[in-house]
Amino acid sequence: MHGVLEVDRERPYHFRYRDGTRYFLMGYEADWLWGADMLDPKRRLMHRLIDQIDARGFNYVLVNVYAYDTRWCPGKVNEWDFGPAPLYVFGGTNEKPDHTVLNTKFFAIYDGMMEALWQKGIIAHIMIKVYNKDVNWPAKGSADEARFFRYVTARYQAYPNIVWDFAKEAYNEKDETLQKNLTDLVRSQDAYRHLTVAHDDDAYEWNKDLNANIDFRVDQQHTDWEQMIAFDRAHRMRPVVNVEFSYELGVEPLPTHTNVNQVDWKEMLRRAWRIQMAGGYLAYYYNNTAWDIVKPDPEPPGHSRWQILKQTMESLPYWRMDPVPSLAAGGTCLAEPAATWICYVEGSNTRRKENTLTLNLTSLSGPAKAEWINTWSGDRATAGEVSNGIKVFQYPEAFDKAPAILLIQRK
């Protein structure tokens, strides 16, 4: 690791580590990672999922401290269902809690997850509370609640790979003063100054009297992806991460919640690229690992395609690039206008004018090379050398229906 994650003060829509090393965030939602086979001393299932996440380039995991069960799949329906968890985070049980006590046995097991993520260099986005998983929490504003927040902060703050989140589904907390006080409590107890956020709380994050303790935007936005990224970037100069925009269907149809945004890997990837081209960051959701059902194998098809996305973006000076829709017709575009363009073009069943991309390259300051990338396979096709001017590029026939990326880089 390179120290604590920070917002880049010089490029405030992006991240870097405290030592200055660049960090391209690509997230993975694994709410129950701590609870997958938590009574197995070797934590084989948990390690399998972490290894899989790491191998595909995901470097940021969203995870709860504790959750009881999902409402769409209550109880244990199969061997891969880890809700309700066998251990409670407090004394007693979720049904009969003793909130004056914190269960150190639970946290000792949680330590193993934190250690495994740290060893891989993966940031743990720790959601201290969750509002829709039937947890019996301490009374709001109580000493027991404050103790819980202090304990979590004290136990894990020495790990460099942490972002604190007040709560998953934080918009359910209607007492914004309480939310502010608890977030401030975490910040005051954290000697290492990790970033703090709130999962999808528009009212809080858009309130200038409250949002000073929120370091970057964490949104769940299932529609209007580009518009909301642009809105949030204009509202505050800070990174914007859409952590929940759709859910990739499981290779195996295991029980899960129903939602109009349950999509196949192709649609999931299409949305991801659109958010990326708008200047946002992303988190991946997979039905069979996101919640209390944790079955990482067979590996979902989206993994390898998201790996292509990350490798492509990290090959560019992405932190110097901004969304510039006025420079492209037929696709979306990020650009450092004198030197680098990356454009996204939808695939199609037809090959008419809609499959061309027209770019304004009049600001290009020297000869450049152009190359297409197939977002499904990673295959590449040269588009030749280009100079400045208005240029029209033809979608490669060999890519068939796959959406494509066009890269233009000054030599």
Tab-separated table of C-alpha atoms in Angstrom:
chain	number	residue	atom	x	y	z
A	1	MET	CA	0.000	0.000	0.000
A	2	HIS	CA	1.017	3.609	-0.540
A	3	GLY	CA	-0.580	5.100	2.530
A	4	VAL	CA	-4.109	6.347	3.082
A	5	LEU	CA	-6.351	7.087	0.077
A	6	GLU	CA	-6.941	10.794	-0.544
A	7	VAL	CA	-8.717	13.099	-2.954
A	8	ASP	CA	-6.142	14.623	-5.296
A	9	ARG	CA	-6.061	18.327	-4.426
A	10	GLU	CA	-4.665	19.239	-7.845
A	11	ARG	CA	-7.132	17.023	-9.749
A	12	PRO	CA	-10.106	16.962	-7.346
A	13	TYR	CA	-12.285	14.619	-9.423
A	14	HIS	CA	-9.716	11.880	-8.859
A	15	PHE	CA	-7.871	9.975	-6.145
A	16	ARG	CA	-4.297	9.324	-5.177
A	17	TYR	CA	-2.546	7.749	-2.233
A	18	ARG	CA	-0.896	9.869	0.417
A	19	ASP	CA	2.515	9.246	-1.149
A	20	GLY	CA	1.247	10.668	-4.472
A	21	THR	CA	0.699	7.359	-6.295
A	22	ARG	CA	-2.279	7.409	-8.674
A	23	TYR	CA	-5.350	5.342	-7.799
A	24	PHE	CA	-8.006	4.400	-10.357
A	25	LEU	CA	-10.996	3.224	-8.323
A	26	MET	CA	-12.890	0.173	-9.585
A	27	GLY	CA	-15.258	-1.060	-6.903
A	28	TYR	CA	-16.936	-4.358	-6.060
A	29	GLU	CA	-19.990	-4.700	-3.803
A	30	ALA	CA	-19.602	-7.603	-1.349
A	31	ASP	CA	-21.788	-6.680	1.613
A	32	TRP	CA	-21.456	-10.073	3.331
A	33	LEU	CA	-17.763	-10.683	2.644
A	34	TRP	CA	-17.123	-10.803	6.402
A	35	GLY	CA	-19.905	-13.394	6.815
A	36	ALA	CA	-19.067	-15.823	4.010
A	37	ASP	CA	-18.171	-19.101	5.767
A	38	MET	CA	-17.284	-17.098	8.888
A	39	LEU	CA	-17.063	-20.218	11.077
A	40	ASP	CA	-14.563	-21.909	8.738
A	41	PRO	CA	-11.139	-21.303	10.347
A	42	LYS	CA	-9.518	-21.193	6.903
A	43	ARG	CA	-12.145	-18.839	5.415
A	44	ARG	CA	-11.790	-20.623	2.092
A	45	LEU	CA	-14.852	-19.129	0.415
A	46	MET	CA	-14.008	-15.602	1.520
A	47	HIS	CA	-10.442	-15.961	0.243
A	48	ARG	CA	-11.675	-17.406	-3.050
A	49	LEU	CA	-13.845	-14.345	-3.653
A	50	ILE	CA	-11.091	-11.926	-2.634
A	51	ASP	CA	-8.608	-13.703	-4.922
A	52	GLN	CA	-11.105	-13.499	-7.780
A	53	ILE	CA	-11.756	-9.804	-7.148
A	54	ASP	CA	-8.048	-9.035	-7.027
A	55	ALA	CA	-7.181	-11.049	-10.135
A	56	ARG	CA	-9.610	-8.985	-12.229
A	57	GLY	CA	-8.297	-5.644	-11.030
A	58	PHE	CA	-11.042	-4.646	-8.612
A	59	ASN	CA	-9.303	-2.595	-5.930
A	60	TYR	CA	-12.155	-1.288	-3.786
A	61	VAL	CA	-14.686	-3.434	-1.895
A	62	LEU	CA	-17.891	-2.107	-0.350
A	63	VAL	CA	-18.686	-4.147	2.747
A	64	ASN	CA	-20.903	-3.888	5.815
A	65	VAL	CA	-19.639	-4.149	9.371
A	66	TYR	CA	-22.691	-6.284	10.064
A	67	ALA	CA	-25.995	-7.186	8.446
A	68	TYR	CA	-28.639	-9.594	9.667
A	69	ASP	CA	-30.590	-10.818	6.648
A	70	THR	CA	-32.082	-9.766	3.333
A	71	ARG	CA	-35.825	-9.210	3.116
A	72	TRP	CA	-36.105	-10.652	-0.384
A	73	CYS	CA	-34.515	-13.968	0.633
A	74	PRO	CA	-35.117	-14.433	4.386
A	75	GLY	CA	-33.595	-17.363	6.218
A	76	LYS	CA	-31.130	-19.875	4.820
A	77	VAL	CA	-32.324	-21.145	1.453
A	78	ASN	CA	-29.176	-23.033	0.384
A	79	GLU	CA	-25.576	-23.715	1.381
A	80	TRP	CA	-24.444	-20.418	-0.165
A	81	ASP	CA	-26.798	-18.308	1.944
A	82	PHE	CA	-24.944	-16.673	4.861
A	83	GLY	CA	-27.777	-14.660	6.355
A	84	PRO	CA	-28.642	-14.595	9.169
A	85	ALA	CA	-25.041	-14.693	10.343
A	86	PRO	CA	-24.162	-17.166	13.128
A	87	LEU	CA	-22.582	-14.388	15.223
A	88	TYR	CA	-24.036	-11.048	16.276
A	89	VAL	CA	-21.943	-7.895	16.416
A	90	PHE	CA	-23.207	-7.014	19.915
A	91	GLY	CA	-23.859	-9.119	22.987
A	92	GLY	CA	-26.805	-11.490	22.929
A	93	THR	CA	-28.539	-12.021	19.591
A	94	ASN	CA	-30.205	-9.864	16.988
A	95	GLU	CA	-33.551	-10.940	18.477
A	96	LYS	CA	-32.473	-10.339	22.099
A	97	PRO	CA	-29.559	-7.925	21.974
A	98	ASP	CA	-27.331	-6.567	24.677
A	99	HIS	CA	-26.092	-3.348	23.110
A	100	THR	CA	-23.890	-2.546	26.103
A	101	VAL	CA	-21.520	-5.281	24.919
A	102	LEU	CA	-19.541	-5.617	21.687
A	103	ASN	CA	-18.861	-9.166	20.526
A	104	THR	CA	-15.080	-9.404	20.279
A	105	LYS	CA	-15.338	-12.903	18.794
A	106	PHE	CA	-17.261	-11.413	15.875
A	107	PHE	CA	-14.638	-8.727	15.386
A	108	ALA	CA	-11.791	-11.230	15.585
A	109	ILE	CA	-13.308	-12.937	12.548
A	110	TYR	CA	-13.857	-9.578	10.831
A	111	ASP	CA	-10.152	-8.898	11.413
A	112	GLY	CA	-9.352	-11.792	9.086
A	113	MET	CA	-11.262	-10.145	6.253
A	114	MET	CA	-9.526	-6.828	6.844
A	115	GLU	CA	-6.125	-8.497	6.870
A	116	ALA	CA	-6.869	-10.361	3.626
A	117	LEU	CA	-7.962	-7.170	1.849
A	118	TRP	CA	-4.930	-5.288	3.126
A	119	GLN	CA	-2.578	-8.013	1.898
A	120	LYS	CA	-4.075	-7.597	-1.591
A	121	GLY	CA	-3.936	-3.798	-1.503
A	122	ILE	CA	-7.728	-3.557	-1.770
A	123	ILE	CA	-9.501	-0.594	-0.159
A	124	ALA	CA	-12.258	-1.590	2.290
A	125	HIS	CA	-15.201	0.798	2.035
A	126	ILE	CA	-16.639	0.057	5.478
A	127	MET	CA	-20.346	0.812	5.849
A	128	ILE	CA	-20.657	1.120	9.616
A	129	LYS	CA	-24.442	0.766	9.660
A	130	VAL	CA	-27.021	-0.564	7.212
A	131	TYR	CA	-30.686	0.362	7.218
A	132	ASN	CA	-32.433	-2.324	5.191
A	133	LYS	CA	-30.993	-5.625	6.457
A	134	ASP	CA	-33.136	-6.017	9.616
A	135	VAL	CA	-30.372	-5.283	12.111
A	136	ASN	CA	-31.427	-4.593	15.686
A	137	TRP	CA	-29.255	-1.516	16.256
A	138	PRO	CA	-28.797	0.450	19.502
A	139	ALA	CA	-31.186	3.323	20.118
A	140	LYS	CA	-30.384	6.376	18.022
A	141	GLY	CA	-28.312	8.934	19.845
A	142	SER	CA	-27.533	6.509	22.665
A	143	ALA	CA	-24.213	5.883	24.372
A	144	ASP	CA	-24.333	2.332	22.978
A	145	GLU	CA	-24.553	3.648	19.423
A	146	ALA	CA	-21.651	6.058	19.939
A	147	ARG	CA	-19.577	3.271	21.528
A	148	PHE	CA	-20.110	1.093	18.457
A	149	PHE	CA	-18.899	3.840	16.104
A	150	ARG	CA	-15.883	4.577	18.308
A	151	TYR	CA	-14.980	0.898	18.588
A	152	VAL	CA	-15.083	0.237	14.847
A	153	THR	CA	-12.949	3.317	14.235
A	154	ALA	CA	-10.441	2.427	16.943
A	155	ARG	CA	-10.110	-1.201	15.882
A	156	TYR	CA	-9.508	-0.621	12.159
A	157	GLN	CA	-8.128	2.888	11.690
A	158	ALA	CA	-4.493	1.704	11.576
A	159	TYR	CA	-5.213	-0.100	8.306
A	160	PRO	CA	-4.307	2.245	5.439
A	161	ASN	CA	-6.865	0.626	3.118
A	162	ILE	CA	-10.046	2.130	4.575
A	163	VAL	CA	-12.814	4.514	3.574
A	164	TRP	CA	-15.433	5.123	6.286
A	165	ASP	CA	-19.108	5.213	5.316
A	166	PHE	CA	-21.746	6.293	7.838
A	167	ALA	CA	-24.227	3.716	6.516
A	168	LYS	CA	-25.427	1.791	3.523
A	169	GLU	CA	-28.739	3.331	2.427
A	170	ALA	CA	-27.942	6.349	4.616
A	171	TYR	CA	-30.913	8.229	3.166
A	172	ASN	CA	-33.047	6.205	5.585
A	173	GLU	CA	-31.583	8.191	8.476
A	174	LYS	CA	-33.887	11.195	8.734
A	175	ASP	CA	-32.056	12.753	11.676
A	176	GLU	CA	-29.334	14.548	9.742
A	177	THR	CA	-27.882	16.102	12.886
A	178	LEU	CA	-27.344	12.617	14.306
A	179	GLN	CA	-25.700	11.517	11.067
A	180	LYS	CA	-23.415	14.549	11.130
A	181	ASN	CA	-22.476	13.968	14.761
A	182	LEU	CA	-21.641	10.296	14.229
A	183	THR	CA	-19.616	11.050	11.100
A	184	ASP	CA	-17.773	13.771	12.992
A	185	LEU	CA	-17.182	11.273	15.804
A	186	VAL	CA	-15.474	8.881	13.398
A	187	ARG	CA	-13.333	11.669	11.982
A	188	SER	CA	-12.348	12.909	15.430
A	189	GLN	CA	-11.318	9.411	16.562
A	190	ASP	CA	-9.365	8.573	13.390
A	191	ALA	CA	-5.733	9.575	13.814
A	192	TYR	CA	-4.944	8.650	10.190
A	193	ARG	CA	-7.559	10.883	8.501
A	194	HIS	CA	-9.206	8.336	6.230
A	195	LEU	CA	-11.861	9.591	3.827
A	196	THR	CA	-15.490	9.619	5.015
A	197	VAL	CA	-18.621	9.295	2.877
A	198	ALA	CA	-22.341	8.540	3.059
A	199	HIS	CA	-23.881	5.895	0.820
A	200	ASP	CA	-26.452	7.608	-1.371
A	201	ASP	CA	-27.819	10.354	0.863
A	202	ASP	CA	-28.745	13.146	-1.540
A	203	ALA	CA	-30.313	15.436	1.062
A	204	TYR	CA	-27.209	15.281	3.248
A	205	GLU	CA	-24.625	15.545	0.493
A	206	TRP	CA	-26.321	18.480	-1.234
A	207	ASN	CA	-26.648	20.440	2.027
A	208	LYS	CA	-23.707	22.840	2.369
A	209	ASP	CA	-24.298	23.096	6.109
A	210	LEU	CA	-23.702	19.362	6.515
A	211	ASN	CA	-21.505	18.021	3.735
A	212	ALA	CA	-18.134	19.327	4.909
A	213	ASN	CA	-17.503	15.909	6.492
A	214	ILE	CA	-18.199	14.063	3.207
A	215	ASP	CA	-15.027	13.753	1.134
A	216	PHE	CA	-16.460	12.431	-2.120
A	217	ARG	CA	-19.793	11.547	-3.673
A	218	VAL	CA	-21.115	7.982	-3.328
A	219	ASP	CA	-24.318	7.585	-5.322
A	220	GLN	CA	-26.664	4.842	-6.447
A	221	GLN	CA	-28.228	6.039	-9.652
A	222	HIS	CA	-30.076	3.607	-11.910
A	223	THR	CA	-31.008	6.092	-14.656
A	224	ASP	CA	-29.715	9.361	-16.113
A	225	TRP	CA	-26.159	8.190	-15.504
A	226	GLU	CA	-24.281	10.844	-17.429
A	227	GLN	CA	-26.533	13.666	-16.281
A	228	MET	CA	-26.143	12.820	-12.598
A	229	ILE	CA	-22.369	12.514	-12.865
A	230	ALA	CA	-22.280	15.948	-14.513
A	231	PHE	CA	-24.669	17.350	-11.886
A	232	ASP	CA	-22.583	16.120	-8.971
A	233	ARG	CA	-19.271	17.194	-10.516
A	234	ALA	CA	-20.692	20.687	-10.992
A	235	HIS	CA	-22.102	20.816	-7.464
A	236	ARG	CA	-18.823	20.026	-5.717
A	237	MET	CA	-15.372	19.459	-7.149
A	238	ARG	CA	-14.691	15.975	-5.836
A	239	PRO	CA	-14.737	12.394	-7.175
A	240	VAL	CA	-18.150	10.961	-8.026
A	241	VAL	CA	-18.645	7.196	-7.675
A	242	ASN	CA	-21.834	5.505	-8.856
A	243	VAL	CA	-21.637	2.424	-6.664
A	244	GLU	CA	-25.019	0.962	-7.607
A	245	PHE	CA	-26.423	1.432	-11.094
A	246	SER	CA	-27.449	-2.122	-12.020
A	247	TYR	CA	-26.984	-5.748	-10.991
A	248	GLU	CA	-25.420	-8.434	-13.161
A	249	LEU	CA	-27.554	-11.563	-13.299
A	250	GLY	CA	-26.041	-14.674	-11.780
A	251	VAL	CA	-24.603	-17.396	-13.989
A	252	GLU	CA	-26.752	-19.657	-11.834
A	253	PRO	CA	-30.244	-18.302	-11.005
A	254	LEU	CA	-29.899	-18.342	-7.223
A	255	PRO	CA	-32.526	-16.573	-5.076
A	256	THR	CA	-32.084	-12.812	-5.087
A	257	HIS	CA	-34.085	-9.617	-5.067
A	258	THR	CA	-36.067	-8.554	-8.119
A	259	ASN	CA	-35.425	-5.234	-9.766
A	260	VAL	CA	-35.856	-3.780	-13.239
A	261	ASN	CA	-32.118	-3.136	-13.190
A	262	GLN	CA	-31.217	-6.830	-13.013
A	263	VAL	CA	-29.373	-7.053	-16.332
A	264	ASP	CA	-27.052	-9.326	-18.261
A	265	TRP	CA	-23.324	-8.646	-18.347
A	266	LYS	CA	-23.523	-6.829	-21.683
A	267	GLU	CA	-25.985	-4.228	-20.436
A	268	MET	CA	-24.100	-3.913	-17.142
A	269	LEU	CA	-20.898	-3.209	-19.061
A	270	ARG	CA	-22.620	-0.760	-21.413
A	271	ARG	CA	-23.828	1.289	-18.451
A	272	ALA	CA	-20.399	1.126	-16.836
A	273	TRP	CA	-18.671	2.590	-19.874
A	274	ARG	CA	-21.257	5.364	-20.138
A	275	ILE	CA	-20.649	6.355	-16.516
A	276	GLN	CA	-16.899	6.191	-17.058
A	277	MET	CA	-17.103	8.451	-20.101
A	278	ALA	CA	-19.076	10.974	-18.032
A	279	GLY	CA	-16.148	11.314	-15.629
A	280	GLY	CA	-17.446	9.044	-12.884
A	281	TYR	CA	-16.063	6.017	-11.099
A	282	LEU	CA	-17.831	2.670	-10.730
A	283	ALA	CA	-18.656	-0.295	-8.552
A	284	TYR	CA	-19.631	-3.723	-9.845
A	285	TYR	CA	-22.627	-5.666	-8.544
A	286	TYR	CA	-23.059	-9.393	-9.114
A	287	ASN	CA	-26.222	-11.084	-7.872
A	288	ASN	CA	-24.450	-14.159	-6.530
A	289	THR	CA	-21.875	-12.317	-4.394
A	290	ALA	CA	-23.333	-8.880	-3.542
A	291	TRP	CA	-25.493	-9.840	-0.565
A	292	ASP	CA	-25.912	-12.868	1.705
A	293	ILE	CA	-25.784	-15.349	-1.194
A	294	VAL	CA	-22.044	-15.761	-1.796
A	295	LYS	CA	-21.135	-18.121	-4.639
A	296	PRO	CA	-18.225	-16.748	-6.653
A	297	ASP	CA	-17.945	-19.764	-8.968
A	298	PRO	CA	-18.568	-20.104	-11.803
A	299	GLU	CA	-16.947	-16.748	-12.406
A	300	PRO	CA	-19.360	-14.191	-13.858
A	301	PRO	CA	-18.691	-13.081	-17.450
A	302	GLY	CA	-18.625	-9.430	-16.439
A	303	HIS	CA	-15.358	-9.822	-14.531
A	304	SER	CA	-13.056	-10.086	-17.534
A	305	ARG	CA	-14.824	-7.235	-19.350
A	306	TRP	CA	-14.464	-4.891	-16.390
A	307	GLN	CA	-10.796	-5.851	-16.292
A	308	ILE	CA	-10.517	-4.583	-19.880
A	309	LEU	CA	-12.151	-1.322	-18.795
A	310	LYS	CA	-9.695	-0.778	-15.963
A	311	GLN	CA	-6.627	-1.732	-17.985
A	312	THR	CA	-7.718	0.626	-20.753
A	313	MET	CA	-8.280	3.573	-18.421
A	314	GLU	CA	-5.057	3.006	-16.477
A	315	SER	CA	-3.090	3.085	-19.738
A	316	LEU	CA	-4.141	6.733	-20.160
A	317	PRO	CA	-3.525	9.970	-18.230
A	318	TYR	CA	-7.158	9.709	-17.116
A	319	TRP	CA	-6.683	12.224	-14.279
A	320	ARG	CA	-5.971	14.925	-16.892
A	321	MET	CA	-9.003	14.012	-19.000
A	322	ASP	CA	-12.502	15.458	-18.779
A	323	PRO	CA	-15.846	14.647	-20.407
A	324	VAL	CA	-16.124	16.783	-23.550
A	325	PRO	CA	-19.341	15.807	-25.379
A	326	SER	CA	-18.964	18.738	-27.785
A	327	LEU	CA	-15.928	17.086	-29.395
A	328	ALA	CA	-17.668	13.860	-30.469
A	329	ALA	CA	-20.697	12.946	-32.570
A	330	GLY	CA	-21.719	9.300	-32.596
A	331	GLY	CA	-20.263	8.466	-29.199
A	332	THR	CA	-19.186	9.823	-25.841
A	333	CYS	CA	-15.760	11.187	-25.091
A	334	LEU	CA	-13.157	11.892	-22.421
A	335	ALA	CA	-10.280	14.035	-23.596
A	336	GLU	CA	-7.142	15.942	-22.825
A	337	PRO	CA	-7.770	17.889	-26.031
A	338	ALA	CA	-4.190	18.504	-27.113
A	339	ALA	CA	-3.059	14.929	-26.643
A	340	THR	CA	-5.493	12.127	-25.737
A	341	TRP	CA	-9.055	11.038	-26.499
A	342	ILE	CA	-11.026	8.002	-25.433
A	343	CYS	CA	-14.445	7.567	-27.017
A	344	TYR	CA	-17.194	5.000	-26.508
A	345	VAL	CA	-19.316	3.830	-29.443
A	346	GLU	CA	-22.336	1.555	-29.139
A	347	GLY	CA	-22.482	-1.618	-31.220
A	348	SER	CA	-25.371	-2.214	-33.597
A	349	ASN	CA	-26.965	-4.841	-35.803
A	350	THR	CA	-26.727	-2.468	-38.756
A	351	ARG	CA	-23.758	-0.798	-40.367
A	352	ARG	CA	-25.034	2.593	-41.446
A	353	LYS	CA	-23.876	6.131	-40.712
A	354	GLU	CA	-24.769	5.585	-37.047
A	355	ASN	CA	-21.660	3.411	-36.795
A	356	THR	CA	-19.290	6.238	-37.507
A	357	LEU	CA	-17.676	8.516	-34.969
A	358	THR	CA	-16.944	12.124	-35.892
A	359	LEU	CA	-14.310	13.841	-33.761
A	360	ASN	CA	-13.128	17.410	-33.521
A	361	LEU	CA	-9.358	17.012	-33.291
A	362	THR	CA	-8.493	20.615	-34.153
A	363	SER	CA	-6.717	21.025	-30.812
A	364	LEU	CA	-4.425	18.040	-31.418
A	365	SER	CA	-0.870	19.373	-31.158
A	366	GLY	CA	0.947	16.728	-33.179
A	367	PRO	CA	0.603	13.431	-35.052
A	368	ALA	CA	-1.281	10.730	-33.195
A	369	LYS	CA	-2.175	7.090	-33.530
A	370	ALA	CA	-5.746	5.818	-33.401
A	371	GLU	CA	-6.832	2.378	-32.253
A	372	TRP	CA	-10.143	0.590	-31.646
A	373	ILE	CA	-10.720	-1.758	-28.685
A	374	ASN	CA	-13.518	-4.328	-28.503
A	375	THR	CA	-15.083	-3.900	-25.033
A	376	TRP	CA	-16.234	-7.534	-24.958
A	377	SER	CA	-13.023	-9.282	-26.004
A	378	GLY	CA	-10.227	-6.744	-25.687
A	379	ASP	CA	-9.320	-7.280	-29.351
A	380	ARG	CA	-7.686	-4.293	-31.009
A	381	ALA	CA	-7.833	-2.860	-34.512
A	382	THR	CA	-5.690	-0.037	-35.827
A	383	ALA	CA	-7.402	3.098	-37.098
A	384	GLY	CA	-4.182	4.516	-38.533
A	385	GLU	CA	-2.392	7.771	-37.904
A	386	VAL	CA	-4.263	11.052	-37.563
A	387	SER	CA	-3.467	14.755	-37.535
A	388	ASN	CA	-5.524	17.670	-36.339
A	389	GLY	CA	-8.831	18.546	-37.973
A	390	ILE	CA	-12.309	17.044	-38.148
A	391	LYS	CA	-12.039	13.281	-38.582
A	392	VAL	CA	-14.579	10.521	-39.209
A	393	PHE	CA	-13.868	7.004	-37.941
A	394	GLN	CA	-15.679	3.855	-39.035
A	395	TYR	CA	-16.682	1.257	-36.451
A	396	PRO	CA	-14.720	-1.959	-37.197
A	397	GLU	CA	-16.844	-4.559	-38.957
A	398	ALA	CA	-14.895	-7.332	-37.216
A	399	PHE	CA	-16.278	-6.226	-33.839
A	400	ASP	CA	-19.784	-7.283	-34.936
A	401	LYS	CA	-22.243	-6.136	-32.213
A	402	ALA	CA	-19.785	-5.277	-29.451
A	403	PRO	CA	-19.522	-1.687	-28.227
A	404	ALA	CA	-16.098	-0.272	-28.986
A	405	ILE	CA	-13.564	2.164	-27.614
A	406	LEU	CA	-11.547	4.466	-29.852
A	407	LEU	CA	-8.230	5.643	-28.411
A	408	ILE	CA	-6.321	8.537	-29.914
A	409	GLN	CA	-2.931	9.289	-28.408
A	410	ARG	CA	-0.417	11.859	-29.543
A	411	LYS	CA	2.947	10.358	-30.385
